[in-house]
CSV table of C-alpha atoms in Angstrom, one decimal:
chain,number,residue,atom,x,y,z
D,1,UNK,CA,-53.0,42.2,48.1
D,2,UNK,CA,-56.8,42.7,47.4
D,3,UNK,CA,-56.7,38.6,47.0
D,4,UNK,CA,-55.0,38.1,50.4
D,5,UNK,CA,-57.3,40.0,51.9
D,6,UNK,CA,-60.2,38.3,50.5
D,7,UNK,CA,-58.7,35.1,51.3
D,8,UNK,CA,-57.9,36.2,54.9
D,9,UNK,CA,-60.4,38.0,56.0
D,10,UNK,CA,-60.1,41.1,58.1
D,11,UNK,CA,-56.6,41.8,59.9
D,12,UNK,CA,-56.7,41.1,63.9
D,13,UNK,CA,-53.9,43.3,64.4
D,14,UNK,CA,-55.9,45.9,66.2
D,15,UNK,CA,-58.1,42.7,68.5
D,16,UNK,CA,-54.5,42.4,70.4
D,17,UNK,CA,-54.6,42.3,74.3
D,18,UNK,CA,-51.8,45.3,75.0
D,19,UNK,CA,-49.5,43.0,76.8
D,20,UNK,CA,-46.1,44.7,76.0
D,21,UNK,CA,-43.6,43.1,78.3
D,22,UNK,CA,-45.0,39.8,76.9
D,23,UNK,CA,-44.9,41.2,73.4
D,24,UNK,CA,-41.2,41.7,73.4
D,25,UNK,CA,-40.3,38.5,75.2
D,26,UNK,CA,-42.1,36.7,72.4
D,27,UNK,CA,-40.4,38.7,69.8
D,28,UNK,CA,-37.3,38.3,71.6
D,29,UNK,CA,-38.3,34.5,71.5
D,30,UNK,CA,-38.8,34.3,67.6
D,31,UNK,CA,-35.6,35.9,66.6
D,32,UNK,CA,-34.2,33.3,63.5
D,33,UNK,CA,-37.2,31.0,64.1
D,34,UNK,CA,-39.8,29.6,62.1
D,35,UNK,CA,-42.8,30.4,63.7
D,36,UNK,CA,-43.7,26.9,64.7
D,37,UNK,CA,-40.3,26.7,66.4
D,38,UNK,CA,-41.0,29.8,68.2
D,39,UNK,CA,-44.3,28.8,69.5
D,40,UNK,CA,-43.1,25.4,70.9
D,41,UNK,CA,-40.3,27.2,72.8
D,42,UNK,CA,-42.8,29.6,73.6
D,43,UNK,CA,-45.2,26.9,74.8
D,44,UNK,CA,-42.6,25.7,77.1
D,45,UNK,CA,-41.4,28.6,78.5
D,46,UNK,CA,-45.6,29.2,79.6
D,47,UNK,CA,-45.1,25.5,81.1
D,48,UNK,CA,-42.6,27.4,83.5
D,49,UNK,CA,-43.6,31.2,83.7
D,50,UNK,CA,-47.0,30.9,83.2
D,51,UNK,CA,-48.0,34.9,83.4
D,52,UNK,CA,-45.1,35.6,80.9
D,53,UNK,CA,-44.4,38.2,83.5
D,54,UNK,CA,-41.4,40.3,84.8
D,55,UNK,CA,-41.3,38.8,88.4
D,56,UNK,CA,-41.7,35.7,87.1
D,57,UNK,CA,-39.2,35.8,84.6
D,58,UNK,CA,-36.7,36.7,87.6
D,59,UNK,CA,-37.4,33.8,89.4
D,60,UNK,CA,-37.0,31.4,86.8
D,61,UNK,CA,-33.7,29.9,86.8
D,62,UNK,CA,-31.6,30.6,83.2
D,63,UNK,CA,-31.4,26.5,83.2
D,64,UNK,CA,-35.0,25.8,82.9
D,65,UNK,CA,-35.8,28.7,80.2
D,66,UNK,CA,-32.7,27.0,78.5
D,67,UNK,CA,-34.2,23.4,78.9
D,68,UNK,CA,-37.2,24.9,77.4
D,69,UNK,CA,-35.6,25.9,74.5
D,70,UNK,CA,-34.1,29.4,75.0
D,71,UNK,CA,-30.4,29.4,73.9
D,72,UNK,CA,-27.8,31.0,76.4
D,73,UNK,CA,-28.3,34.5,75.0
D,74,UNK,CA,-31.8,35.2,74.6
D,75,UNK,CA,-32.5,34.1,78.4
D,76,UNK,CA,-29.8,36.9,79.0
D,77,UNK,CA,-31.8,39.2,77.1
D,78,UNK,CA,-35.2,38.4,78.7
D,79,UNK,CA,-33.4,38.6,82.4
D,80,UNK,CA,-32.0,42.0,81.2
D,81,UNK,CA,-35.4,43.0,80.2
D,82,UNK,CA,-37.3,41.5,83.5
D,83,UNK,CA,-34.7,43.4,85.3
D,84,UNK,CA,-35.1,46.9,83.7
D,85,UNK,CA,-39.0,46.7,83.8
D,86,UNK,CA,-38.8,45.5,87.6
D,87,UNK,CA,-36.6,48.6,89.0
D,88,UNK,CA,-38.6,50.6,86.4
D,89,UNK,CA,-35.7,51.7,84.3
D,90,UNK,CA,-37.9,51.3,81.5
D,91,UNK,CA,-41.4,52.1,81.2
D,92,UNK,CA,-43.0,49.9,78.1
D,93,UNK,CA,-46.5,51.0,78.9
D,94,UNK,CA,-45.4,54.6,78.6
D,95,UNK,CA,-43.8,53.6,74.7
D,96,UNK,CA,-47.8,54.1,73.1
D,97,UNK,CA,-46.8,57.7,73.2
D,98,UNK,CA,-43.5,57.2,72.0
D,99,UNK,CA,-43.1,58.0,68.0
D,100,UNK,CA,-42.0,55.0,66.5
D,101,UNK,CA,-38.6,56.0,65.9
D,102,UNK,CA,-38.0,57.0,70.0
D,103,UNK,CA,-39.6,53.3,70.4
D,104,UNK,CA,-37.0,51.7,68.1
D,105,UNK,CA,-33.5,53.9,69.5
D,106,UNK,CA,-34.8,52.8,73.1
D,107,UNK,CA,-35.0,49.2,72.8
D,108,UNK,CA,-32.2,48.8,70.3
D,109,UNK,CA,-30.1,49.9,73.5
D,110,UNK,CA,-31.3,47.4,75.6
D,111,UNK,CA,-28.9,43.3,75.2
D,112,UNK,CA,-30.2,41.1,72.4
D,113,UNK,CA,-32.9,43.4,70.8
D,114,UNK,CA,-31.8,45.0,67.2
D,115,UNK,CA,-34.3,47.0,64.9
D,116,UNK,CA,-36.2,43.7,63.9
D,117,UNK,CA,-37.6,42.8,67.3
D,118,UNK,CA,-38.0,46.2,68.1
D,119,UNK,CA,-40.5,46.5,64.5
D,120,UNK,CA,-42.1,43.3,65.9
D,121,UNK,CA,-43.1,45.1,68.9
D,122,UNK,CA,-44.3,48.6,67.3
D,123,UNK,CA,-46.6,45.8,65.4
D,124,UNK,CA,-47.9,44.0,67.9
D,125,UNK,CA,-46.9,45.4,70.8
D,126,UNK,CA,-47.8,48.8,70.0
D,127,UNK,CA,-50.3,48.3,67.6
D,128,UNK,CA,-49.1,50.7,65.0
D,129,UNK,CA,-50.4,50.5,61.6
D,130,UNK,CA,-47.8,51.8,59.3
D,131,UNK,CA,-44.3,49.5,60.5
D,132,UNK,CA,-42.9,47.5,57.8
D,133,UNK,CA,-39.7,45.5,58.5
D,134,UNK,CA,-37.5,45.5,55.5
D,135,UNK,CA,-35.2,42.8,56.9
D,136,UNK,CA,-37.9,40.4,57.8
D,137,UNK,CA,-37.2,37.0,56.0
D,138,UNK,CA,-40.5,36.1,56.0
D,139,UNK,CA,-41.6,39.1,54.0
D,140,UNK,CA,-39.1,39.2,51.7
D,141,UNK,CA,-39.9,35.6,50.2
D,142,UNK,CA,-43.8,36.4,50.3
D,143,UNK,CA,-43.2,39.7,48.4
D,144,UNK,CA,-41.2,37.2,45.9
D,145,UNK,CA,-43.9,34.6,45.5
D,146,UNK,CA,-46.6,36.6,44.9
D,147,UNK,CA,-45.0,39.4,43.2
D,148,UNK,CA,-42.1,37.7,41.2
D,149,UNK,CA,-38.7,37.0,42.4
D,150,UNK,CA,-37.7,40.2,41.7
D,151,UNK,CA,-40.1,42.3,43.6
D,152,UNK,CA,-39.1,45.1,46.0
D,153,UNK,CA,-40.0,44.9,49.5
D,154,UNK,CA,-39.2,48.4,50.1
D,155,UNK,CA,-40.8,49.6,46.9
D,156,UNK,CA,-44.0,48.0,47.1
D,157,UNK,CA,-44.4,49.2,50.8
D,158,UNK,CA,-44.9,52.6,49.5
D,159,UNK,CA,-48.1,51.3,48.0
D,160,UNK,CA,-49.4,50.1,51.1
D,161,UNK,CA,-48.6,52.8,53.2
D,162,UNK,CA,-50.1,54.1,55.6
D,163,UNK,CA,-51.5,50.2,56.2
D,164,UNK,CA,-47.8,48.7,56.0
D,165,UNK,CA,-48.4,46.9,59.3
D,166,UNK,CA,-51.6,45.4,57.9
D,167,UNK,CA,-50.2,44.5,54.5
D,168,UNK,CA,-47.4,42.7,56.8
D,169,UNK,CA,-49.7,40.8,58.5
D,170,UNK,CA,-51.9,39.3,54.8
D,171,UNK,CA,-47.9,38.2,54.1
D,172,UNK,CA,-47.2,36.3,56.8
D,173,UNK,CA,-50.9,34.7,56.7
D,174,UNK,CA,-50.0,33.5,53.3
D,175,UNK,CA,-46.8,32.3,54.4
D,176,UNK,CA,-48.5,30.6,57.0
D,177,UNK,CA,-51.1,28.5,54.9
């Protein structure tokens, strides 16, 4: 890890604009994509919501955030989510308080969000330091190339802890290059 982070530099987790709504929707965007897929549908989505915002997610019409990319299902999910922030049914400014376990039970109620995307917005939503998403693919295979294929997500985490968000972030920044 000590190399990563040389390599890296320091972590920009904590230099995030808190933009929760926005947060989600991109998580909600990069669920089984590469993240170069994601951020092309992601480009295009901007092209038509430009805010990334509740109210303008409503407007949009579920054909255009399809012809941008979305499949069927995840504009479903980002509706759903538009809708529940709008009539204030759920309150994702009010979630920094929220222990991260709270955080997770909530969202993983809401259509099209499961423990993954709701880890992806503890991270960067939220901020917090210490989240470390065991089922993350991306993860997995950098624990594998620079630890040996048969490193341990899970067990090295407890080595990074209470930093597991951080130590997240070096992985996929390796992954990346």
């Amino acid at each position: 890890m000590a190399a990563l982070i040389t390599k890296y530099g320091p972590c920009s987790l904590a230099d995030r604009e808190f933009r929760p709504f926005q947060t989600l929707v991109r998580a909600i965007i990069s669920q089984q994509l590469s993240a170069k897929a994601a951020d092309t549908i992601e480009d295009r989505i901007r092209a038509l919501v430009p805010n990334f915002g509740p109210a303008e997610f409503l407007r949009a019409q579920p054909m255009e955030l399809r012809a941008a990319g979305l499949s069927s299902a995840k504009a479903r999910y980002i509706i759903e989510l538009a809708q529940r922030v709008e009539r204030g049914l759920l309150n994702l400014n009010a979630m920094q308080e929220v222990p991260d376990a709270e955080v997770i039970a909530t969202l993983v109620d809401l259509p099209g969000i499961g423990r993954w995307t709701a880890e992806m917005f503890l991270i960067f939503g939220l901020g917090r330091p210490d989240v470390l998403s065991l089922d993350d693919a991306g993860l997995r295979r950098a624990v594998r190339l620079l630890f040996g294929k048969d490193a341990e997500l899970e067990e090295l985490g407890y080595s990074w802890q209470p930093f597991r968000s951080v130590a997240s972030w070096y992985l996929w920044r390796h992954l990346d290059d």
